[in-house]
Coordinates of C-alpha atoms (C1' of nucleotides) in Angstrom, one line a residue:
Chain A
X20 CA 132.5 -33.2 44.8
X21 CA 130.7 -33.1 48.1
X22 CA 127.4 -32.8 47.3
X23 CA 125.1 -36.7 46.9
X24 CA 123.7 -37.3 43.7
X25 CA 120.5 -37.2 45.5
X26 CA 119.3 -33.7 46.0
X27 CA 115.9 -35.1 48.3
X28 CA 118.1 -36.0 51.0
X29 CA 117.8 -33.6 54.0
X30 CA 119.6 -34.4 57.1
X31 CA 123.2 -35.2 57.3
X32 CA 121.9 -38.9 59.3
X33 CA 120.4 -39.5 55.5
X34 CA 123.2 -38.7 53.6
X35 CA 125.5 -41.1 56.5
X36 CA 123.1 -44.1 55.6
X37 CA 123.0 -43.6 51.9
X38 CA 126.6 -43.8 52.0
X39 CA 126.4 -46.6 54.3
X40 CA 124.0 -48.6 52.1
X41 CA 126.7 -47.5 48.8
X42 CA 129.4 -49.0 50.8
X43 CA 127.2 -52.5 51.8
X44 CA 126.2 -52.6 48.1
X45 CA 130.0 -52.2 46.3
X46 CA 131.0 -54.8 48.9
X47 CA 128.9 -57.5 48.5
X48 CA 129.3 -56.6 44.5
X49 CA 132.8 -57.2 44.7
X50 CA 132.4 -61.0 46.5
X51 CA 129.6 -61.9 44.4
X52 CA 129.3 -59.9 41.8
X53 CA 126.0 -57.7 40.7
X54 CA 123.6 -60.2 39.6
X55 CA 124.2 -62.6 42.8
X56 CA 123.6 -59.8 45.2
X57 CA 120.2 -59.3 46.3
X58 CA 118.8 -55.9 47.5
X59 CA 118.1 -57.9 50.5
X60 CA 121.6 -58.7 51.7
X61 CA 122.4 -55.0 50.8
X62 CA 120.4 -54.0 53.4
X63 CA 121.5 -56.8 55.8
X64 CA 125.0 -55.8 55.4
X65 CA 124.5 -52.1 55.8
X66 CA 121.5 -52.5 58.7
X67 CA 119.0 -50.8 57.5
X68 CA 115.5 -52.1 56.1
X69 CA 115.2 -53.1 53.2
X70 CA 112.8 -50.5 51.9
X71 CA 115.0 -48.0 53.2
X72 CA 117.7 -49.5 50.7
X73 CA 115.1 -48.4 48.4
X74 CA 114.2 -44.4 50.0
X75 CA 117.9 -44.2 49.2
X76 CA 118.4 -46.0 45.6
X77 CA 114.9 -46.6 43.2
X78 CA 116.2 -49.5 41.8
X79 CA 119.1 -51.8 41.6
X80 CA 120.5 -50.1 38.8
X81 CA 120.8 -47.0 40.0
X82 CA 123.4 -48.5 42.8
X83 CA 125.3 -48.8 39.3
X84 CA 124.2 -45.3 38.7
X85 CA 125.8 -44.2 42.0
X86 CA 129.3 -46.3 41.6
X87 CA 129.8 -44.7 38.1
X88 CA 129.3 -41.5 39.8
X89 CA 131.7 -42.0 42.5
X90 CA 134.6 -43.4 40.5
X91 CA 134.0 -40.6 38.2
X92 CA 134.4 -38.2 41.1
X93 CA 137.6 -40.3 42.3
X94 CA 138.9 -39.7 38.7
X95 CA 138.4 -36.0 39.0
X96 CA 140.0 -35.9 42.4
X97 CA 142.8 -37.4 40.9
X98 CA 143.1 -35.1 37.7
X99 CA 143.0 -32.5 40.0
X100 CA 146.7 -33.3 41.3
X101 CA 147.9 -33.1 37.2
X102 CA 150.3 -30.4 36.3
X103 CA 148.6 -28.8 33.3
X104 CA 151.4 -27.4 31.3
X105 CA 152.6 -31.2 29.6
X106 CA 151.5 -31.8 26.2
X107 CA 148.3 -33.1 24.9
X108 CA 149.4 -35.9 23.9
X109 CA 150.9 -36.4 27.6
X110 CA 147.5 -35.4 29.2
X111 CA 145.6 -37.2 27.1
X112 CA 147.9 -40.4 28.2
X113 CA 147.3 -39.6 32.1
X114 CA 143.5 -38.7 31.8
X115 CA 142.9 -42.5 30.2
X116 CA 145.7 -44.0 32.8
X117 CA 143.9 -42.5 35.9
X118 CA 140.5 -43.5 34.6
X119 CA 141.6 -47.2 33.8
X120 CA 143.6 -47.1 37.7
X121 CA 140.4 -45.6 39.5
X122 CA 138.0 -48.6 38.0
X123 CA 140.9 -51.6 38.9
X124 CA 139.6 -52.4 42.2
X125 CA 136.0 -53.2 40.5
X126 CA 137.4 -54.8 37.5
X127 CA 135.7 -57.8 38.0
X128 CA 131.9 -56.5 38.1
X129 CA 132.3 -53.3 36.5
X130 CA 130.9 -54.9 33.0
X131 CA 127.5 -54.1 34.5
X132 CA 128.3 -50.5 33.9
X133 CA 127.5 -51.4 30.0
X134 CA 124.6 -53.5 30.8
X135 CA 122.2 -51.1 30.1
X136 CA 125.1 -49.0 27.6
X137 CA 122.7 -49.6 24.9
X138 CA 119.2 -48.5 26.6
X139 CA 118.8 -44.8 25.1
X140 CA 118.3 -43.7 28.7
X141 CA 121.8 -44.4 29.3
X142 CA 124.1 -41.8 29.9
X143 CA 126.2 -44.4 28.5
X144 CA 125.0 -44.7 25.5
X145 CA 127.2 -43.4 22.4
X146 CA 124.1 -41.9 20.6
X147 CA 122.5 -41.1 23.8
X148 CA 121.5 -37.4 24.8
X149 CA 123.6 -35.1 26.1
X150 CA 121.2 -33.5 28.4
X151 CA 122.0 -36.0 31.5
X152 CA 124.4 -34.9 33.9
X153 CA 126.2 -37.5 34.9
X154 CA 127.0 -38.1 30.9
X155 CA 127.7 -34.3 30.7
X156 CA 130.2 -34.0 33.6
X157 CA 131.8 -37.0 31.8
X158 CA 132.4 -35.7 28.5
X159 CA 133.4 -32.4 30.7
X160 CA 136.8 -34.4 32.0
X161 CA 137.8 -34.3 27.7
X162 CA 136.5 -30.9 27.1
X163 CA 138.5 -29.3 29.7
X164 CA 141.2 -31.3 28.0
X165 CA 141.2 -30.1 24.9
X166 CA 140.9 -26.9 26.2
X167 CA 143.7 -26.8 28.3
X168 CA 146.3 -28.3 26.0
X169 CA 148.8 -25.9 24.2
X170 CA 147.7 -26.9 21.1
X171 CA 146.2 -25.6 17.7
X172 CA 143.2 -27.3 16.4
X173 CA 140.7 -26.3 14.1
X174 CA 137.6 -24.9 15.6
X175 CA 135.3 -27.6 13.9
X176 CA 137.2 -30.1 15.0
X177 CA 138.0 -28.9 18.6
X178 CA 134.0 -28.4 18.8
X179 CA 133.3 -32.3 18.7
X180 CA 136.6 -33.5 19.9
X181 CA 135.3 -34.0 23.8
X182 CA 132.6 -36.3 22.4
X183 CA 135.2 -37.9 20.3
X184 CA 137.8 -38.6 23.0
X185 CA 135.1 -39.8 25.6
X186 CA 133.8 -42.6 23.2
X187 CA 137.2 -43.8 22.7
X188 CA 137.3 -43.7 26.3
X189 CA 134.3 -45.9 26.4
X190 CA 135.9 -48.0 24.0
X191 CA 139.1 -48.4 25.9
X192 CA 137.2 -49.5 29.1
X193 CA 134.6 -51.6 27.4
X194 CA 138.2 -53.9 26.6
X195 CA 139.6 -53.5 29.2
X196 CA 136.3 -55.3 31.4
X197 CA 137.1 -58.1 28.8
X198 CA 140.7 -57.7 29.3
X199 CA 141.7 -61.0 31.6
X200 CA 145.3 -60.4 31.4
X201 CA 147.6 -60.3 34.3
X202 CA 147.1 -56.8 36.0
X203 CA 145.4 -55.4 32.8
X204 CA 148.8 -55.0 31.0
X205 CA 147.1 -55.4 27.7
X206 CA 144.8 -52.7 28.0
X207 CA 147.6 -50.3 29.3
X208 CA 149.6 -51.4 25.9
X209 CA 146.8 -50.9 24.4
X210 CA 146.3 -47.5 25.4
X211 CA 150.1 -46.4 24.8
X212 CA 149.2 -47.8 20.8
X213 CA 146.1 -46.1 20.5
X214 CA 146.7 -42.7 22.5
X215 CA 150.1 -42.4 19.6
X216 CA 147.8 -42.9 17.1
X217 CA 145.2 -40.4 17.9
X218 CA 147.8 -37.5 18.3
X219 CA 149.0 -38.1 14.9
X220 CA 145.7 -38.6 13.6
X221 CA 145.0 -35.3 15.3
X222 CA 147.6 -33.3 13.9
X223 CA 146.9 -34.7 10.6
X224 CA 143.1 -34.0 11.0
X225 CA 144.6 -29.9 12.0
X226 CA 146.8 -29.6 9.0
X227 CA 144.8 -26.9 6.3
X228 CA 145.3 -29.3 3.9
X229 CA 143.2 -31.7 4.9
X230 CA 140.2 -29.4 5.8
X231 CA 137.5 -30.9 3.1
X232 CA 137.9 -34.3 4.4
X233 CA 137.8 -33.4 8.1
X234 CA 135.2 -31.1 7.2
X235 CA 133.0 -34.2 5.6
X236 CA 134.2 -36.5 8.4
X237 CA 132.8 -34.0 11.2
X238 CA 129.6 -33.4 9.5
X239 CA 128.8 -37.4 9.4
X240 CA 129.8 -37.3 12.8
X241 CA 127.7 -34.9 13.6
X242 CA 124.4 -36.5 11.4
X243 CA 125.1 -39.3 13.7
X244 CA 124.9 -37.4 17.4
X245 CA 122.1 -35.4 15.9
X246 CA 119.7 -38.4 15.6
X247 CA 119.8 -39.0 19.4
X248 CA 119.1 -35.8 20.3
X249 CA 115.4 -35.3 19.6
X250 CA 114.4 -38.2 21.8
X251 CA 112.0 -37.5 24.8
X252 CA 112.5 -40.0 27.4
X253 CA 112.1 -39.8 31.4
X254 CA 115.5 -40.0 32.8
X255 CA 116.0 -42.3 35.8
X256 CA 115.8 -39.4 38.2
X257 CA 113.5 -41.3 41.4
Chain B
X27 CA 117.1 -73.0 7.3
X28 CA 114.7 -75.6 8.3
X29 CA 116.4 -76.6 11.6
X30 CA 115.2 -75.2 14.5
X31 CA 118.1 -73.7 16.8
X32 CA 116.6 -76.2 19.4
X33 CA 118.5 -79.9 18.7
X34 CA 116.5 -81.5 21.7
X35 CA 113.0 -80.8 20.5
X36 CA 112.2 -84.2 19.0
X37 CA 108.6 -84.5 17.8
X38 CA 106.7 -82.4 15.1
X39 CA 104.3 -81.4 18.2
X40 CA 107.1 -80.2 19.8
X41 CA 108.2 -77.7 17.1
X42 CA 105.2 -76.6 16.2
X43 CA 104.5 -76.0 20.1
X44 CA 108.1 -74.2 20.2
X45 CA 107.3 -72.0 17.2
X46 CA 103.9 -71.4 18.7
X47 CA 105.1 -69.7 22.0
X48 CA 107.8 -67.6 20.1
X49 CA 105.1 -66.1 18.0
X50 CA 103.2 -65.5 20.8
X51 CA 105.9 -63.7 22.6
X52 CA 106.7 -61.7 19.3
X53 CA 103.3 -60.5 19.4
X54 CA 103.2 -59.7 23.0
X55 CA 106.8 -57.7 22.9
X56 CA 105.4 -56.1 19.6
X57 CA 101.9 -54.8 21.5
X58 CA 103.5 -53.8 25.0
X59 CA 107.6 -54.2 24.5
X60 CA 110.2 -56.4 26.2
X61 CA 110.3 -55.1 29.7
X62 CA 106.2 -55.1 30.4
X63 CA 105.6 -58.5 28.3
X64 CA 105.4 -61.2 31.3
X65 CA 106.1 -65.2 30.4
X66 CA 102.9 -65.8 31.8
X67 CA 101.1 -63.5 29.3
X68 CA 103.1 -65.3 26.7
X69 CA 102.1 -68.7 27.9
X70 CA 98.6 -67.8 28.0
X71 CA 98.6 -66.7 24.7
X72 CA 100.0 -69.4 23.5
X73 CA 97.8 -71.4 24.7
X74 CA 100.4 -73.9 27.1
X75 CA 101.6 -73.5 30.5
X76 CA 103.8 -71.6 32.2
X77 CA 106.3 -74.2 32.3
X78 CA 105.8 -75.6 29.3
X79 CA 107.3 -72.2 27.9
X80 CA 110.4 -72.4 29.9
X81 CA 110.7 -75.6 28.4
X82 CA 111.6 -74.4 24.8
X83 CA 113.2 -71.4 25.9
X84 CA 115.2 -71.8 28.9
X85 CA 115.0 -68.1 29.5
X86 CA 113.2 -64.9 28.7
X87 CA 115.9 -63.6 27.2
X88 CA 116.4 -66.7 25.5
X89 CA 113.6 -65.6 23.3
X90 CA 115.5 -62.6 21.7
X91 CA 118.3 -65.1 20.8
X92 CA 115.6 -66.7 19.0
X93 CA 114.5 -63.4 17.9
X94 CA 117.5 -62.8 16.7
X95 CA 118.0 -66.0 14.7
X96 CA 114.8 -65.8 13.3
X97 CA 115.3 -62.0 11.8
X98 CA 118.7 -63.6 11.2
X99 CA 117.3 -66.4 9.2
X100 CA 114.9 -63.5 7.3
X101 CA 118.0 -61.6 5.8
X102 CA 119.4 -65.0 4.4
X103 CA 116.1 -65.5 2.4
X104 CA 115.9 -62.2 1.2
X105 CA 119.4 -62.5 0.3
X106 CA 119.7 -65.9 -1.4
X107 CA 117.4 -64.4 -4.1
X108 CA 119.8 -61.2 -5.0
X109 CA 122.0 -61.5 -7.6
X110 CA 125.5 -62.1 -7.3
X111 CA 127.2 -60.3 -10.1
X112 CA 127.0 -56.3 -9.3
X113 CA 129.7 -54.4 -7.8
X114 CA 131.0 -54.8 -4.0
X115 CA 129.3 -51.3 -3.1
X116 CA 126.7 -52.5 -4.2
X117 CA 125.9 -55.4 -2.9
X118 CA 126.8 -53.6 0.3
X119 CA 124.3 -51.4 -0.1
X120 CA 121.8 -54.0 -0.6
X121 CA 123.2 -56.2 2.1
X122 CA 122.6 -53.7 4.7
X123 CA 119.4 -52.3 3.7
X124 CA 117.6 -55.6 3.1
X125 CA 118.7 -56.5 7.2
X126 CA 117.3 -52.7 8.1
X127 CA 114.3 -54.5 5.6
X128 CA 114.0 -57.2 7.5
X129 CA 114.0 -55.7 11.3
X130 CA 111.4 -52.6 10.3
X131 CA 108.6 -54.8 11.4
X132 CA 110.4 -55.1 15.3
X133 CA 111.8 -51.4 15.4
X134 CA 109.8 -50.6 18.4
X135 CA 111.4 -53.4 20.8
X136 CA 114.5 -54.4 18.9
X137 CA 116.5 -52.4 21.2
X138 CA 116.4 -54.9 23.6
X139 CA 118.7 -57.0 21.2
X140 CA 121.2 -54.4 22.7
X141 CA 120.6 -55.1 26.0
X142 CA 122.8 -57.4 26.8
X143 CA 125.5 -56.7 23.6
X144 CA 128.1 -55.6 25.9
X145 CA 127.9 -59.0 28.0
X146 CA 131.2 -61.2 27.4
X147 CA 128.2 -63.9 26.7
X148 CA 126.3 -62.0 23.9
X149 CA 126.9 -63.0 20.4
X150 CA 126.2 -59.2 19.7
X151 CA 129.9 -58.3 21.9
X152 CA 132.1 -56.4 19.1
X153 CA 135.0 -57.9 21.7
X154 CA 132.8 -61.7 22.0
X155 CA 134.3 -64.7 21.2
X156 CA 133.9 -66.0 17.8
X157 CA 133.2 -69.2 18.8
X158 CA 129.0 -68.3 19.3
X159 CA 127.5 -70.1 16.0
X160 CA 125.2 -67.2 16.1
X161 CA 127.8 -64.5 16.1
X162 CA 129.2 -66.5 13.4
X163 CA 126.6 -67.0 11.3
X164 CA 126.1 -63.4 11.6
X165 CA 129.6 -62.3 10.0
X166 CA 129.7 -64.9 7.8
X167 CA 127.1 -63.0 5.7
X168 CA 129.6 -60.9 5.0
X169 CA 132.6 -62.9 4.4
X170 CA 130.1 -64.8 1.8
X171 CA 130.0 -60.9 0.7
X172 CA 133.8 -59.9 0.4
X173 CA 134.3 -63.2 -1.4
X174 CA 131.9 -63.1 -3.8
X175 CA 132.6 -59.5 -4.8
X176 CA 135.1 -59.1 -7.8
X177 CA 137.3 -56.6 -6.7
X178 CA 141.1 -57.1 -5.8
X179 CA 141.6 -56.8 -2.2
X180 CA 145.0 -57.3 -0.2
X181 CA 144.5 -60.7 1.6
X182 CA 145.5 -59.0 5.1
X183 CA 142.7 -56.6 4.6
X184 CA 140.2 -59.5 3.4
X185 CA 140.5 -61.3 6.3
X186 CA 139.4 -58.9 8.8
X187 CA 137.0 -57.4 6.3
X188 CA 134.3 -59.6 6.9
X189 CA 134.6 -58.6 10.8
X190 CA 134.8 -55.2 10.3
X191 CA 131.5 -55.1 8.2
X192 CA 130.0 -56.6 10.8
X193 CA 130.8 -54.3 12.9
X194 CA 130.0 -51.7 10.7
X195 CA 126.7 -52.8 10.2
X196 CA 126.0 -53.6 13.9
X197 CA 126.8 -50.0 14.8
X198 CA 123.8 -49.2 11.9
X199 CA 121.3 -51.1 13.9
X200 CA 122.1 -49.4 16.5
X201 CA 121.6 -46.1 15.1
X202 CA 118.4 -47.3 14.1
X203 CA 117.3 -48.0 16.9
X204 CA 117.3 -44.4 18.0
X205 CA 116.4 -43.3 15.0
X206 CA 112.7 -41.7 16.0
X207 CA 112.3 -40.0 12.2
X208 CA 109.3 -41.1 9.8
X209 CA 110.3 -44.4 8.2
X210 CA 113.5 -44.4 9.6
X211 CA 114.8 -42.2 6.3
X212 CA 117.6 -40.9 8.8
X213 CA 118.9 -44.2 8.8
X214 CA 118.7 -45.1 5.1
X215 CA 120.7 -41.8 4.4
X216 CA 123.0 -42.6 6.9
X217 CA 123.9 -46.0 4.8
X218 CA 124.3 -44.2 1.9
X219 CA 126.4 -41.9 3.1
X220 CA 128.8 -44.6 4.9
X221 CA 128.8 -46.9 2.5
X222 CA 130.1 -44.9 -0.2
X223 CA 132.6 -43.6 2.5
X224 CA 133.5 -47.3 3.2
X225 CA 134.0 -48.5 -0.3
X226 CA 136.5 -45.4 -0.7
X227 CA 138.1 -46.6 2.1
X228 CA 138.5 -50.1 1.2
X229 CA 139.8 -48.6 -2.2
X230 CA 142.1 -46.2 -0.6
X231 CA 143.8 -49.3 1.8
X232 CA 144.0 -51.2 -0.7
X233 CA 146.4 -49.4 -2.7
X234 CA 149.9 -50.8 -3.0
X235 CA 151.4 -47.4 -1.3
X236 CA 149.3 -47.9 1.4
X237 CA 150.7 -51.1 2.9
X238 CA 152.4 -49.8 6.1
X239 CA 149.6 -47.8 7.4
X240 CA 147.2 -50.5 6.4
X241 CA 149.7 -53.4 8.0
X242 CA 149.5 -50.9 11.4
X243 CA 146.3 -50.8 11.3
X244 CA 145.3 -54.2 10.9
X245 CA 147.7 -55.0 13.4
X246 CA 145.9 -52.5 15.9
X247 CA 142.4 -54.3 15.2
X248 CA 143.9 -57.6 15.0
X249 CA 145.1 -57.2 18.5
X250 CA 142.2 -55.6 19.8
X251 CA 140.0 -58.5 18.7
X252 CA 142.5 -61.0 20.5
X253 CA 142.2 -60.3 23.9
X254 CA 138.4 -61.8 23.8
X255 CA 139.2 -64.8 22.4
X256 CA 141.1 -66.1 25.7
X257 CA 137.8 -65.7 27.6
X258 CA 136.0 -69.1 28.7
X259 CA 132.5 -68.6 29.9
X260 CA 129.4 -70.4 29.5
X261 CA 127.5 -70.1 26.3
X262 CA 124.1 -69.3 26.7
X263 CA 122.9 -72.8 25.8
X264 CA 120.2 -74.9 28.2
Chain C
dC7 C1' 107.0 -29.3 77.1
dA8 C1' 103.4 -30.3 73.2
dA9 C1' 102.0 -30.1 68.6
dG10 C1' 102.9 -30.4 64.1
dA11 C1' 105.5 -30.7 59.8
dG12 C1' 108.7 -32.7 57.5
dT13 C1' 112.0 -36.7 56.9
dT14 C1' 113.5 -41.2 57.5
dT15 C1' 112.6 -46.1 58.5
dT16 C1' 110.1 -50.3 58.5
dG17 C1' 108.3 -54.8 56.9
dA18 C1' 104.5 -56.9 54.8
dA19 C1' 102.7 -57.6 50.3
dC20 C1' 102.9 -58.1 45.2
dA21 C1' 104.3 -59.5 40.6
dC22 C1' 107.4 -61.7 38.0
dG23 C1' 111.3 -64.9 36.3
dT24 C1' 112.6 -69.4 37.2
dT25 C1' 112.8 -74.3 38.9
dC26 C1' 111.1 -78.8 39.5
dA27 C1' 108.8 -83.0 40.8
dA28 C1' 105.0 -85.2 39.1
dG29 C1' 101.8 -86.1 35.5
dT30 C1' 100.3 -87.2 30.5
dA31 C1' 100.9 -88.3 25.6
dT32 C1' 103.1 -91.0 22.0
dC33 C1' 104.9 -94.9 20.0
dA34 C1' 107.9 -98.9 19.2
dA35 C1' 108.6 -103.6 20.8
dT36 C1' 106.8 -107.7 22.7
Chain D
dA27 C1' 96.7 -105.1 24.5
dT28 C1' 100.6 -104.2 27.8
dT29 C1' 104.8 -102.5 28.8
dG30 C1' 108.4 -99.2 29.0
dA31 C1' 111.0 -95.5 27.2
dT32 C1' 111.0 -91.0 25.6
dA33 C1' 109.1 -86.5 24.9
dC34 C1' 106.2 -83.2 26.4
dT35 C1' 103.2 -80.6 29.7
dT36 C1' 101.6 -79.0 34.1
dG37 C1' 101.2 -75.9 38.0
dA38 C1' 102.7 -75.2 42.6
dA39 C1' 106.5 -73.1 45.0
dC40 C1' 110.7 -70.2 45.6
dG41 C1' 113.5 -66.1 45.5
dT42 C1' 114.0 -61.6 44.0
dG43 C1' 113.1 -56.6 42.7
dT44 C1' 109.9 -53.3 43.9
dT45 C1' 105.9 -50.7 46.1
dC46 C1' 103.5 -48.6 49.8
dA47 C1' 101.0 -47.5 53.9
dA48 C1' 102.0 -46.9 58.3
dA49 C1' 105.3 -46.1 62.2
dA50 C1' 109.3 -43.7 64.2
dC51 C1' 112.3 -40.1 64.4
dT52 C1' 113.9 -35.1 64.3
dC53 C1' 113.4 -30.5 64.6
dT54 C1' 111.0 -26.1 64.6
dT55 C1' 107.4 -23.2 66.6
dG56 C1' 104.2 -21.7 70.2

DNA sequence: CAAGAGTTTTGAACACGTTCAAGTATCAAT
DNA sequence: ATTGATACTTGAACGTGTTCAAAACTCTTG
């Protein structure tokens, strides 16, 4: 948790004025959301230049880059706190919960965060590699899940169930950016429907019975990651 | 098909001036992509000014809308010359392939028909409002396709069919987009695979002993699909 | 302390998307 | 023909993201 995204800073000064110019940038996000801020008034706010804003972050985006990476590091600080002897079905409900509660206070410009969802660089990206990090320690939070939870599931299905549980995780908080209702109560509703469904549908998917057809649903699933994964690409290290 | 997406363009001139730049840009995006392709090099090519290209398109990305309709407009000739009489599968089939048919010639920078999908503005939105004529136009492709096909489906089901292909087929395009193998052969698999799985499906939920799960499902979808709908925002008209 | 090797910071400069006030073309009505 | 209205066209100007060469700082080594 304590070490900066950014392995070419040196000196703890650097590391204080990255952090300073992350702080500026959420800030100003939150008042005028990401397209309205400029780099400029980043660096105004923070005092520093504005090509420093730049040593620090190699683009606009990857101040997006950065805030995923912090709330994700917020969301592990508070899974760390979990009791892990509940159910799956009860983890499964807290891990989504805590996500959802650790985004709230940038509900209202955290739809950048799927701006560039589709770009195949995107860690974001459903079909995207899994070779970045930040998409890796992302799909890690379901892994160690799945893992931990007192429960018997197939080994083919247990193999691709991280992936799986993540993109409905994406899915949850791709409506819940559009959700405009009072405090987000319809995503949280939503989440109580969908997180039922998916242990059942889990269960189901483990019972021997129904091995050919999870077997033929796993191997589509898999045809479908596969396609992504033999894409070069720079990634949007600086 | 003959009107141009453009109601204020008023003179012959104009429209053929409007279709002008659009071709040029398509050429331009073709030979360097979205990102590198400048409105000035577009102009140029064209052969008008700077301005005169803002004029018709109030935006850059104002020319992938029109990209959009124009492929849009593509599928609906290809498809106005199939015939309606063969099974809902297949026409399916045909449905999709012919749009995969129709966007081969723009795999290279179609992804940037992505870029903006998960935007509350973008037609392209799986939780958009359905009020976008484009978005609209779009599904009703396949609601002309569930209604035309003889097969008995519950009404509940038929209604949020047409959606639900849509979706279905949007997630193919973007699988296709990533799909780096010769011809895109990955991607033609992959629609035989699903749609054969999807027209079991539709099968299966149909059945009479399927209501309840069906009725939950729907429900599910039907509720997920709501929450956009309350959302006002500015289209992305001039 | 002085020199030197990083490391960080600066601000001017550049290219591009976009805006807009002013100009030109077209054409119907007088 | 002249006028006026409407549609189209122009290019200069602005703001913004981004780059980069040079300056300033920091810290080790002699």
């Amino acid at each position: 948790m304590g070490a900066a995204s950014k392995e070419s800073i040196k000196t703890q000064k650097g590391e204080l004025t990255r952090a300073l110019i992350l702080k500026a940038a959420l800030e100003i996000f939150h008042e005028r959301g990401y397209e309205e801020t400029t780099m400029r008034s980043i660096a105004k706010h923070a005092g520093v230049s504005l090509g420093n804003a730049y040593y620090y972050f190699g683009s606009k985006e990857h101040l997006i880059q950065a805030f995923y990476h912090l709330t994700h590091e917020q969301h592990l600080a508070a899974l760390a706190t979990l009791p892990k002897g509940t159910t799956f079905k009860a983890r499964l409900l807290t891990v989504i919960k805590l996500k959802m509660t650790t985004l709230q206070p940038y509900h209202e410009f955290a739809g950048v965060l799927f701006k560039t969802a589709a770009n195949p660089q995107s860690p974001l990206n459903p079909f995207g590699s899994d070779s970045d990090p930040v998409r890796r320690a992302s799909i890690d939070v379901f892994k160690d899940l799945v893992e931990s939870a007192n429960v018997r599931i197939p080994k083919d299905l247990k193999a691709e169930l991280p992936y799986l549980l993540w993109l409905y995780h994406m899915g949850i908080v791709l409506f819940w950016i559009h959700d405009s209702s009072p405090k987000q109560r319809r995503t949280y509703r939503l989440i109580d429907t969908t997180v039922d469904l998916l242990d059942k549908l889990i269960s189901l998917a483990s019972n021997p019975l129904m091995r050919p057809v999870r077997k033929r649903a796993l191997r589509l699933i898999e045809e479908l990651r596969e396609a992504a994964n033999d894409v070069g690409g720079e990634s949007l290290a600086v």
